[in-house]
mmCIF file with all atom_site columns, C-alpha atoms in Angstrom:
data_model
loop_
_atom_site.group_PDB
_atom_site.id
_atom_site.type_symbol
_atom_site.label_atom_id
_atom_site.label_alt_id
_atom_site.label_comp_id
_atom_site.label_asym_id
_atom_site.label_entity_id
_atom_site.label_seq_id
_atom_site.pdbx_PDB_ins_code
_atom_site.Cartn_x
_atom_site.Cartn_y
_atom_site.Cartn_z
_atom_site.occupancy
_atom_site.B_iso_or_equiv
_atom_site.pdbx_formal_charge
_atom_site.auth_seq_id
_atom_site.auth_comp_id
_atom_site.auth_asym_id
_atom_site.auth_atom_id
_atom_site.pdbx_PDB_model_num
ATOM 1   C CA . UNK A 1 1   ? -28.533 21.850 141.638 1.00 76.00 ? 24  UNK A CA 1
ATOM 2   C CA . UNK A 1 2   ? -30.086 22.231 145.080 1.00 83.00 ? 25  UNK A CA 1
ATOM 3   C CA . UNK A 1 3   ? -31.259 25.877 146.136 1.00 83.00 ? 26  UNK A CA 1
ATOM 4   C CA . UNK A 1 4   ? -28.550 25.655 148.851 1.00 84.00 ? 27  UNK A CA 1
ATOM 5   C CA . UNK A 1 5   ? -25.694 25.146 146.552 1.00 83.00 ? 28  UNK A CA 1
ATOM 6   C CA . UNK A 1 6   ? -27.257 27.737 144.258 1.00 82.00 ? 29  UNK A CA 1
ATOM 7   C CA . UNK A 1 7   ? -27.171 30.564 147.513 1.00 84.00 ? 30  UNK A CA 1
ATOM 8   C CA . UNK A 1 8   ? -23.761 29.721 148.520 1.00 81.00 ? 31  UNK A CA 1
ATOM 9   C CA . UNK A 1 9   ? -22.562 29.979 144.644 1.00 83.00 ? 32  UNK A CA 1
ATOM 10  C CA . UNK A 1 10  ? -24.585 33.580 144.491 1.00 85.00 ? 33  UNK A CA 1
ATOM 11  C CA . UNK A 1 11  ? -23.085 34.287 148.125 1.00 82.00 ? 34  UNK A CA 1
ATOM 12  C CA . UNK A 1 12  ? -19.564 33.617 146.701 1.00 81.00 ? 35  UNK A CA 1
ATOM 13  C CA . UNK A 1 13  ? -20.047 35.547 143.806 1.00 82.00 ? 36  UNK A CA 1
ATOM 14  C CA . UNK A 1 14  ? -21.141 38.576 145.979 1.00 81.00 ? 37  UNK A CA 1
ATOM 15  C CA . UNK A 1 15  ? -18.549 38.526 148.057 1.00 80.00 ? 38  UNK A CA 1
ATOM 16  C CA . UNK A 1 16  ? -15.723 38.428 145.140 1.00 79.00 ? 39  UNK A CA 1
ATOM 17  C CA . UNK A 1 17  ? -17.415 41.364 143.651 1.00 80.00 ? 40  UNK A CA 1
ATOM 18  C CA . UNK A 1 18  ? -17.442 43.144 147.141 1.00 78.00 ? 41  UNK A CA 1
ATOM 19  C CA . UNK A 1 19  ? -13.775 42.423 147.522 1.00 81.00 ? 42  UNK A CA 1
ATOM 20  C CA . UNK A 1 20  ? -12.682 43.342 144.020 1.00 78.00 ? 43  UNK A CA 1
ATOM 21  C CA . UNK A 1 21  ? -14.748 46.791 144.592 1.00 77.00 ? 44  UNK A CA 1
ATOM 22  C CA . UNK A 1 22  ? -13.255 47.500 148.006 1.00 73.00 ? 45  UNK A CA 1
ATOM 23  C CA . UNK A 1 23  ? -9.474  46.900 146.638 1.00 72.00 ? 46  UNK A CA 1
ATOM 24  C CA . UNK A 1 24  ? -10.531 49.077 143.623 1.00 68.00 ? 47  UNK A CA 1
ATOM 25  C CA . UNK A 1 25  ? -11.400 51.744 146.210 1.00 57.00 ? 48  UNK A CA 1
ATOM 26  C CA . UNK A 1 26  ? -8.330  51.980 148.390 1.00 53.00 ? 49  UNK A CA 1
ATOM 27  C CA . UNK A 1 27  ? -6.070  52.084 145.224 1.00 52.00 ? 50  UNK A CA 1
ATOM 28  C CA . UNK A 1 28  ? -7.710  55.016 143.173 1.00 48.00 ? 51  UNK A CA 1
ATOM 29  C CA . UNK A 1 29  ? -6.224  58.243 143.206 1.00 52.00 ? 52  UNK A CA 1
ATOM 30  C CA . UNK A 1 30  ? -3.052  57.278 144.596 1.00 54.00 ? 53  UNK A CA 1
ATOM 31  C CA . UNK A 1 31  ? -1.104  56.195 141.679 1.00 58.00 ? 54  UNK A CA 1
ATOM 32  C CA . UNK A 1 32  ? 1.911   58.703 142.599 1.00 62.00 ? 55  UNK A CA 1
ATOM 33  C CA . UNK A 1 33  ? 4.530   57.895 145.175 1.00 61.00 ? 56  UNK A CA 1
ATOM 34  C CA . UNK A 1 34  ? 3.388   58.033 149.002 1.00 63.00 ? 57  UNK A CA 1
ATOM 35  C CA . UNK A 1 35  ? 3.752   61.528 150.488 1.00 70.00 ? 58  UNK A CA 1
ATOM 36  C CA . UNK A 1 36  ? 6.434   61.441 153.244 1.00 64.00 ? 59  UNK A CA 1
ATOM 37  C CA . UNK A 1 37  ? 8.489   58.656 152.054 1.00 54.00 ? 60  UNK A CA 1
ATOM 38  C CA . UNK A 1 38  ? 12.489  59.200 152.180 1.00 60.00 ? 61  UNK A CA 1
ATOM 39  C CA . UNK A 1 39  ? 13.770  57.557 148.905 1.00 60.00 ? 62  UNK A CA 1
ATOM 40  C CA . UNK A 1 40  ? 17.172  58.355 149.476 1.00 69.00 ? 63  UNK A CA 1
ATOM 41  C CA . UNK A 1 41  ? 19.308  55.547 150.478 1.00 76.00 ? 64  UNK A CA 1
ATOM 42  C CA . UNK A 1 42  ? 22.383  55.153 152.421 1.00 83.00 ? 65  UNK A CA 1
ATOM 43  C CA . UNK A 1 43  ? 25.230  53.550 150.288 1.00 82.00 ? 66  UNK A CA 1
ATOM 44  C CA . UNK A 1 44  ? 28.719  52.431 149.925 1.00 86.00 ? 67  UNK A CA 1
ATOM 45  C CA . UNK A 1 45  ? 30.837  52.196 146.822 1.00 85.00 ? 68  UNK A CA 1
ATOM 46  C CA . UNK A 1 46  ? 34.219  50.067 146.179 1.00 89.00 ? 69  UNK A CA 1
ATOM 47  C CA . UNK A 1 47  ? 36.901  51.803 144.366 1.00 92.00 ? 70  UNK A CA 1
ATOM 48  C CA . UNK A 1 48  ? 35.339  55.427 144.417 1.00 89.00 ? 71  UNK A CA 1
ATOM 49  C CA . UNK A 1 49  ? 36.460  57.673 141.787 1.00 92.00 ? 72  UNK A CA 1
ATOM 50  C CA . UNK A 1 50  ? 35.181  61.473 141.599 1.00 87.00 ? 73  UNK A CA 1
ATOM 51  C CA . UNK A 1 51  ? 36.150  64.095 138.974 1.00 88.00 ? 74  UNK A CA 1
ATOM 52  C CA . UNK A 1 52  ? 35.750  67.990 139.393 1.00 82.00 ? 75  UNK A CA 1
ATOM 53  C CA . UNK A 1 53  ? 35.948  70.133 136.562 1.00 83.00 ? 76  UNK A CA 1
ATOM 54  C CA . UNK A 1 54  ? 36.455  73.801 136.234 1.00 78.00 ? 77  UNK A CA 1
ATOM 55  C CA . UNK A 1 55  ? 34.234  76.408 134.017 1.00 81.00 ? 78  UNK A CA 1
ATOM 56  C CA . UNK A 1 56  ? 36.159  75.349 130.695 1.00 84.00 ? 79  UNK A CA 1
ATOM 57  C CA . UNK A 1 57  ? 35.552  71.486 131.412 1.00 84.00 ? 80  UNK A CA 1
ATOM 58  C CA . UNK A 1 58  ? 38.718  70.532 131.971 1.00 81.00 ? 81  UNK A CA 1
ATOM 59  C CA . UNK A 1 59  ? 39.412  68.121 134.886 1.00 83.00 ? 82  UNK A CA 1
ATOM 60  C CA . UNK A 1 60  ? 40.948  69.769 137.734 1.00 83.00 ? 83  UNK A CA 1
ATOM 61  C CA . UNK A 1 61  ? 40.666  67.317 140.846 1.00 88.00 ? 84  UNK A CA 1
ATOM 62  C CA . UNK A 1 62  ? 40.544  63.577 140.982 1.00 91.00 ? 85  UNK A CA 1
ATOM 63  C CA . UNK A 1 63  ? 39.704  62.126 143.995 1.00 92.00 ? 86  UNK A CA 1
ATOM 64  C CA . UNK A 1 64  ? 40.157  58.066 144.679 1.00 94.00 ? 87  UNK A CA 1
ATOM 65  C CA . UNK A 1 65  ? 39.387  55.825 147.657 1.00 95.00 ? 88  UNK A CA 1
ATOM 66  C CA . UNK A 1 66  ? 38.904  52.058 148.073 1.00 95.00 ? 89  UNK A CA 1
ATOM 67  C CA . UNK A 1 67  ? 35.872  52.804 149.617 1.00 92.00 ? 90  UNK A CA 1
ATOM 68  C CA . UNK A 1 68  ? 32.871  55.605 149.949 1.00 90.00 ? 91  UNK A CA 1
ATOM 69  C CA . UNK A 1 69  ? 30.026  55.526 152.419 1.00 91.00 ? 92  UNK A CA 1
ATOM 70  C CA . UNK A 1 70  ? 27.263  58.078 151.723 1.00 88.00 ? 93  UNK A CA 1
ATOM 71  C CA . UNK A 1 71  ? 25.127  58.919 154.730 1.00 89.00 ? 94  UNK A CA 1
ATOM 72  C CA . UNK A 1 72  ? 21.512  59.891 152.845 1.00 85.00 ? 95  UNK A CA 1
ATOM 73  C CA . UNK A 1 73  ? 20.129  61.968 155.809 1.00 85.00 ? 96  UNK A CA 1
ATOM 74  C CA . UNK A 1 74  ? 23.318  64.245 155.756 1.00 88.00 ? 97  UNK A CA 1
ATOM 75  C CA . UNK A 1 75  ? 24.469  63.968 152.414 1.00 86.00 ? 98  UNK A CA 1
ATOM 76  C CA . UNK A 1 76  ? 28.159  63.588 153.554 1.00 91.00 ? 99  UNK A CA 1
ATOM 77  C CA . UNK A 1 77  ? 30.473  61.118 152.224 1.00 91.00 ? 100 UNK A CA 1
ATOM 78  C CA . UNK A 1 78  ? 33.079  59.295 154.296 1.00 94.00 ? 101 UNK A CA 1
ATOM 79  C CA . UNK A 1 79  ? 36.225  58.059 152.530 1.00 94.00 ? 102 UNK A CA 1
ATOM 80  C CA . UNK A 1 80  ? 38.695  55.428 153.673 1.00 93.00 ? 103 UNK A CA 1
ATOM 81  C CA . UNK A 1 81  ? 42.798  55.797 152.555 1.00 95.00 ? 104 UNK A CA 1
ATOM 82  C CA . UNK A 1 82  ? 41.487  58.794 150.322 1.00 96.00 ? 105 UNK A CA 1
ATOM 83  C CA . UNK A 1 83  ? 44.022  60.278 147.416 1.00 96.00 ? 106 UNK A CA 1
ATOM 84  C CA . UNK A 1 84  ? 43.485  63.350 145.573 1.00 94.00 ? 107 UNK A CA 1
ATOM 85  C CA . UNK A 1 85  ? 45.218  65.075 142.466 1.00 94.00 ? 108 UNK A CA 1
ATOM 86  C CA . UNK A 1 86  ? 44.856  68.561 141.635 1.00 91.00 ? 109 UNK A CA 1
ATOM 87  C CA . UNK A 1 87  ? 46.475  70.223 138.382 1.00 84.00 ? 110 UNK A CA 1
ATOM 88  C CA . UNK A 1 88  ? 46.883  73.748 137.449 1.00 82.00 ? 111 UNK A CA 1
ATOM 89  C CA . UNK A 1 89  ? 49.366  75.282 134.916 1.00 82.00 ? 112 UNK A CA 1
ATOM 90  C CA . UNK A 1 90  ? 52.062  72.586 134.862 1.00 81.00 ? 113 UNK A CA 1
ATOM 91  C CA . UNK A 1 91  ? 51.837  72.237 138.607 1.00 88.00 ? 114 UNK A CA 1
ATOM 92  C CA . UNK A 1 92  ? 50.503  69.043 140.443 1.00 90.00 ? 115 UNK A CA 1
ATOM 93  C CA . UNK A 1 93  ? 49.593  68.591 143.757 1.00 92.00 ? 116 UNK A CA 1
ATOM 94  C CA . UNK A 1 94  ? 49.078  65.222 145.215 1.00 95.00 ? 117 UNK A CA 1
ATOM 95  C CA . UNK A 1 95  ? 47.206  64.915 148.612 1.00 96.00 ? 118 UNK A CA 1
ATOM 96  C CA . UNK A 1 96  ? 47.292  61.388 150.529 1.00 96.00 ? 119 UNK A CA 1
ATOM 97  C CA . UNK A 1 97  ? 45.508  60.791 153.925 1.00 97.00 ? 120 UNK A CA 1
ATOM 98  C CA . UNK A 1 98  ? 43.625  57.855 156.383 1.00 97.00 ? 121 UNK A CA 1
ATOM 99  C CA . UNK A 1 99  ? 40.275  59.395 156.190 1.00 96.00 ? 122 UNK A CA 1
ATOM 100 C CA . UNK A 1 100 ? 38.465  62.285 154.507 1.00 95.00 ? 123 UNK A CA 1
ATOM 101 C CA . UNK A 1 101 ? 34.854  63.697 154.759 1.00 95.00 ? 124 UNK A CA 1
ATOM 102 C CA . UNK A 1 102 ? 32.958  65.146 151.581 1.00 92.00 ? 125 UNK A CA 1
ATOM 103 C CA . UNK A 1 103 ? 30.486  67.852 152.412 1.00 92.00 ? 126 UNK A CA 1
ATOM 104 C CA . UNK A 1 104 ? 26.948  67.601 151.010 1.00 89.00 ? 127 UNK A CA 1
ATOM 105 C CA . UNK A 1 105 ? 27.755  70.174 148.433 1.00 89.00 ? 128 UNK A CA 1
ATOM 106 C CA . UNK A 1 106 ? 31.029  68.510 147.310 1.00 86.00 ? 129 UNK A CA 1
ATOM 107 C CA . UNK A 1 107 ? 32.864  71.517 147.905 1.00 89.00 ? 130 UNK A CA 1
ATOM 108 C CA . UNK A 1 108 ? 34.770  70.735 150.970 1.00 93.00 ? 131 UNK A CA 1
ATOM 109 C CA . UNK A 1 109 ? 37.068  67.823 151.554 1.00 94.00 ? 132 UNK A CA 1
ATOM 110 C CA . UNK A 1 110 ? 38.301  67.430 154.963 1.00 96.00 ? 133 UNK A CA 1
ATOM 111 C CA . UNK A 1 111 ? 41.431  65.024 155.109 1.00 97.00 ? 134 UNK A CA 1
ATOM 112 C CA . UNK A 1 112 ? 42.067  63.629 158.519 1.00 96.00 ? 135 UNK A CA 1
ATOM 113 C CA . UNK A 1 113 ? 45.320  61.329 159.991 1.00 93.00 ? 136 UNK A CA 1
ATOM 114 C CA . UNK A 1 114 ? 48.803  61.353 158.620 1.00 93.00 ? 137 UNK A CA 1
ATOM 115 C CA . UNK A 1 115 ? 47.808  63.788 155.823 1.00 96.00 ? 138 UNK A CA 1
ATOM 116 C CA . UNK A 1 116 ? 50.432  64.343 153.151 1.00 97.00 ? 139 UNK A CA 1
ATOM 117 C CA . UNK A 1 117 ? 50.316  66.921 150.572 1.00 95.00 ? 140 UNK A CA 1
ATOM 118 C CA . UNK A 1 118 ? 53.304  67.110 147.791 1.00 95.00 ? 141 UNK A CA 1
ATOM 119 C CA . UNK A 1 119 ? 53.673  69.750 145.160 1.00 91.00 ? 142 UNK A CA 1
ATOM 120 C CA . UNK A 1 120 ? 55.531  68.577 141.919 1.00 89.00 ? 143 UNK A CA 1
ATOM 121 C CA . UNK A 1 121 ? 56.182  70.035 138.465 1.00 82.00 ? 144 UNK A CA 1
ATOM 122 C CA . UNK A 1 122 ? 59.089  69.570 135.758 1.00 77.00 ? 145 UNK A CA 1
ATOM 123 C CA . UNK A 1 123 ? 61.642  71.338 138.446 1.00 82.00 ? 146 UNK A CA 1
ATOM 124 C CA . UNK A 1 124 ? 63.221  69.935 141.244 1.00 78.00 ? 147 UNK A CA 1
ATOM 125 C CA . UNK A 1 125 ? 63.180  73.447 143.004 1.00 78.00 ? 148 UNK A CA 1
ATOM 126 C CA . UNK A 1 126 ? 59.237  73.360 143.022 1.00 82.00 ? 149 UNK A CA 1
ATOM 127 C CA . UNK A 1 127 ? 58.777  70.282 145.197 1.00 88.00 ? 150 UNK A CA 1
ATOM 128 C CA . UNK A 1 128 ? 57.494  71.245 148.344 1.00 90.00 ? 151 UNK A CA 1
ATOM 129 C CA . UNK A 1 129 ? 55.862  68.401 150.944 1.00 94.00 ? 152 UNK A CA 1
ATOM 130 C CA . UNK A 1 130 ? 53.826  69.492 153.427 1.00 94.00 ? 153 UNK A CA 1
ATOM 131 C CA . UNK A 1 131 ? 52.410  67.067 156.302 1.00 96.00 ? 154 UNK A CA 1
ATOM 132 C CA . UNK A 1 132 ? 50.071  67.697 158.921 1.00 96.00 ? 155 UNK A CA 1
ATOM 133 C CA . UNK A 1 133 ? 47.140  65.579 160.896 1.00 96.00 ? 156 UNK A CA 1
ATOM 134 C CA . UNK A 1 134 ? 44.098  67.345 159.434 1.00 96.00 ? 157 UNK A CA 1
ATOM 135 C CA . UNK A 1 135 ? 43.717  69.696 156.090 1.00 96.00 ? 158 UNK A CA 1
ATOM 136 C CA . UNK A 1 136 ? 40.573  71.408 154.812 1.00 96.00 ? 159 UNK A CA 1
ATOM 137 C CA . UNK A 1 137 ? 40.265  71.489 150.622 1.00 94.00 ? 160 UNK A CA 1
ATOM 138 C CA . UNK A 1 138 ? 38.130  74.013 149.374 1.00 92.00 ? 161 UNK A CA 1
ATOM 139 C CA . UNK A 1 139 ? 37.343  72.345 145.855 1.00 87.00 ? 162 UNK A CA 1
ATOM 140 C CA . UNK A 1 140 ? 36.452  75.282 143.698 1.00 84.00 ? 163 UNK A CA 1
ATOM 141 C CA . UNK A 1 141 ? 39.169  77.945 144.821 1.00 89.00 ? 164 UNK A CA 1
ATOM 142 C CA . UNK A 1 142 ? 41.656  75.062 145.108 1.00 89.00 ? 165 UNK A CA 1
ATOM 143 C CA . UNK A 1 143 ? 42.519  76.565 148.756 1.00 93.00 ? 166 UNK A CA 1
ATOM 144 C CA . UNK A 1 144 ? 44.132  73.880 151.404 1.00 95.00 ? 167 UNK A CA 1
ATOM 145 C CA . UNK A 1 145 ? 44.079  75.049 155.152 1.00 96.00 ? 168 UNK A CA 1
ATOM 146 C CA . UNK A 1 146 ? 44.843  73.774 158.394 1.00 95.00 ? 169 UNK A CA 1
ATOM 147 C CA . UNK A 1 147 ? 44.818  75.079 162.049 1.00 95.00 ? 170 UNK A CA 1
ATOM 148 C CA . UNK A 1 148 ? 46.931  71.852 163.420 1.00 96.00 ? 171 UNK A CA 1
ATOM 149 C CA . UNK A 1 149 ? 50.756  71.431 163.445 1.00 96.00 ? 172 UNK A CA 1
ATOM 150 C CA . UNK A 1 150 ? 52.347  71.304 159.796 1.00 96.00 ? 173 UNK A CA 1
ATOM 151 C CA . UNK A 1 151 ? 55.659  70.152 158.687 1.00 95.00 ? 174 UNK A CA 1
ATOM 152 C CA . UNK A 1 152 ? 56.863  71.856 155.395 1.00 93.00 ? 175 UNK A CA 1
ATOM 153 C CA . UNK A 1 153 ? 59.754  70.535 153.431 1.00 92.00 ? 176 UNK A CA 1
ATOM 154 C CA . UNK A 1 154 ? 61.443  72.027 150.199 1.00 86.00 ? 177 UNK A CA 1
ATOM 155 C CA . UNK A 1 155 ? 64.593  71.962 148.609 1.00 84.00 ? 178 UNK A CA 1
ATOM 156 C CA . UNK A 1 156 ? 66.134  74.671 150.483 1.00 83.00 ? 179 UNK A CA 1
ATOM 157 C CA . UNK A 1 157 ? 65.028  73.408 153.939 1.00 88.00 ? 180 UNK A CA 1
ATOM 158 C CA . UNK A 1 158 ? 62.435  72.442 156.613 1.00 93.00 ? 181 UNK A CA 1
ATOM 159 C CA . UNK A 1 159 ? 60.081  74.537 158.756 1.00 93.00 ? 182 UNK A CA 1
ATOM 160 C CA . UNK A 1 160 ? 57.384  73.635 161.202 1.00 95.00 ? 183 UNK A CA 1
ATOM 161 C CA . UNK A 1 161 ? 54.261  76.054 162.245 1.00 95.00 ? 184 UNK A CA 1
ATOM 162 C CA . UNK A 1 162 ? 50.711  75.891 163.619 1.00 96.00 ? 185 UNK A CA 1
ATOM 163 C CA . UNK A 1 163 ? 48.547  76.350 160.826 1.00 94.00 ? 186 UNK A CA 1
ATOM 164 C CA . UNK A 1 164 ? 49.024  77.114 157.198 1.00 95.00 ? 187 UNK A CA 1
ATOM 165 C CA . UNK A 1 165 ? 47.299  77.865 153.894 1.00 95.00 ? 188 UNK A CA 1
ATOM 166 C CA . UNK A 1 166 ? 48.220  77.207 150.493 1.00 93.00 ? 189 UNK A CA 1
ATOM 167 C CA . UNK A 1 167 ? 46.513  78.624 147.168 1.00 93.00 ? 190 UNK A CA 1
ATOM 168 C CA . UNK A 1 168 ? 47.089  75.862 144.653 1.00 90.00 ? 191 UNK A CA 1
ATOM 169 C CA . UNK A 1 169 ? 46.186  78.348 141.900 1.00 88.00 ? 192 UNK A CA 1
ATOM 170 C CA . UNK A 1 170 ? 48.929  80.642 142.620 1.00 89.00 ? 193 UNK A CA 1
ATOM 171 C CA . UNK A 1 171 ? 51.217  77.942 144.460 1.00 85.00 ? 194 UNK A CA 1
ATOM 172 C CA . UNK A 1 172 ? 51.915  80.272 147.399 1.00 89.00 ? 195 UNK A CA 1
ATOM 173 C CA . UNK A 1 173 ? 51.743  78.911 151.032 1.00 89.00 ? 196 UNK A CA 1
ATOM 174 C CA . UNK A 1 174 ? 51.427  81.005 154.364 1.00 92.00 ? 197 UNK A CA 1
ATOM 175 C CA . UNK A 1 175 ? 52.188  79.746 157.739 1.00 92.00 ? 198 UNK A CA 1
ATOM 176 C CA . UNK A 1 176 ? 50.370  80.955 160.535 1.00 92.00 ? 199 UNK A CA 1
ATOM 177 C CA . UNK A 1 177 ? 52.097  80.914 163.692 1.00 92.00 ? 200 UNK A CA 1
ATOM 178 C CA . UNK A 1 178 ? 54.989  79.079 166.234 1.00 91.00 ? 201 UNK A CA 1
ATOM 179 C CA . UNK A 1 179 ? 57.210  79.024 162.908 1.00 89.00 ? 202 UNK A CA 1
ATOM 180 C CA . UNK A 1 180 ? 60.690  77.300 163.482 1.00 91.00 ? 203 UNK A CA 1
ATOM 181 C CA . UNK A 1 181 ? 62.838  76.022 160.578 1.00 90.00 ? 204 UNK A CA 1
ATOM 182 C CA . UNK A 1 182 ? 66.232  75.383 159.255 1.00 88.00 ? 205 UNK A CA 1
ATOM 183 C CA . UNK A 1 183 ? 67.453  76.115 155.549 1.00 80.00 ? 206 UNK A CA 1
ATOM 184 C CA . UNK A 1 184 ? 70.491  75.306 153.610 1.00 75.00 ? 207 UNK A CA 1
ATOM 185 C CA . UNK A 1 185 ? 72.174  78.016 151.805 1.00 72.00 ? 208 UNK A CA 1
ATOM 186 C CA . UNK A 1 186 ? 72.445  76.857 148.317 1.00 65.00 ? 209 UNK A CA 1
ATOM 187 C CA . UNK A 1 187 ? 75.907  76.870 146.334 1.00 65.00 ? 210 UNK A CA 1
ATOM 188 C CA . UNK A 1 188 ? 75.856  78.376 143.006 1.00 60.00 ? 211 UNK A CA 1
#
């Protein structure tokens, strides 16, 4: 072997050792996640379904939508064509809308665009329909409200008002202002 070849092999081996040592220096002590890296992701889910439970573990709110889009920065979820169902003591409330926004803490659902709420039970006299352009649902206390125009229909008649609130636990509603309506007297 010529001296020139020997020097080339020794130089090549030295460069290999130097590059190995340099690469180990860069990674030593940094085995954990990179600081400041945001690992949250924006995502979209198809055929979305959410269940909310009460303190006893009973499901009280079910929310469906063909699509949920979540914004990682804010934690807010956007739903297309949402449908919600709430249960309490024999009553079922159904809510349909064109769009909904779920707050980051999952406690407020803001329905918008042709919102329709229907209360049902085994009795026809308990049937109630509420239509508005916007409804805010507070999930835990099960309160729905709006400051928009609302149309309310029950077996006795129809009313229109500016703003309303509904307590779904007691099945009572309150109309705010500008109330007009027609009622039919029920024959016995």
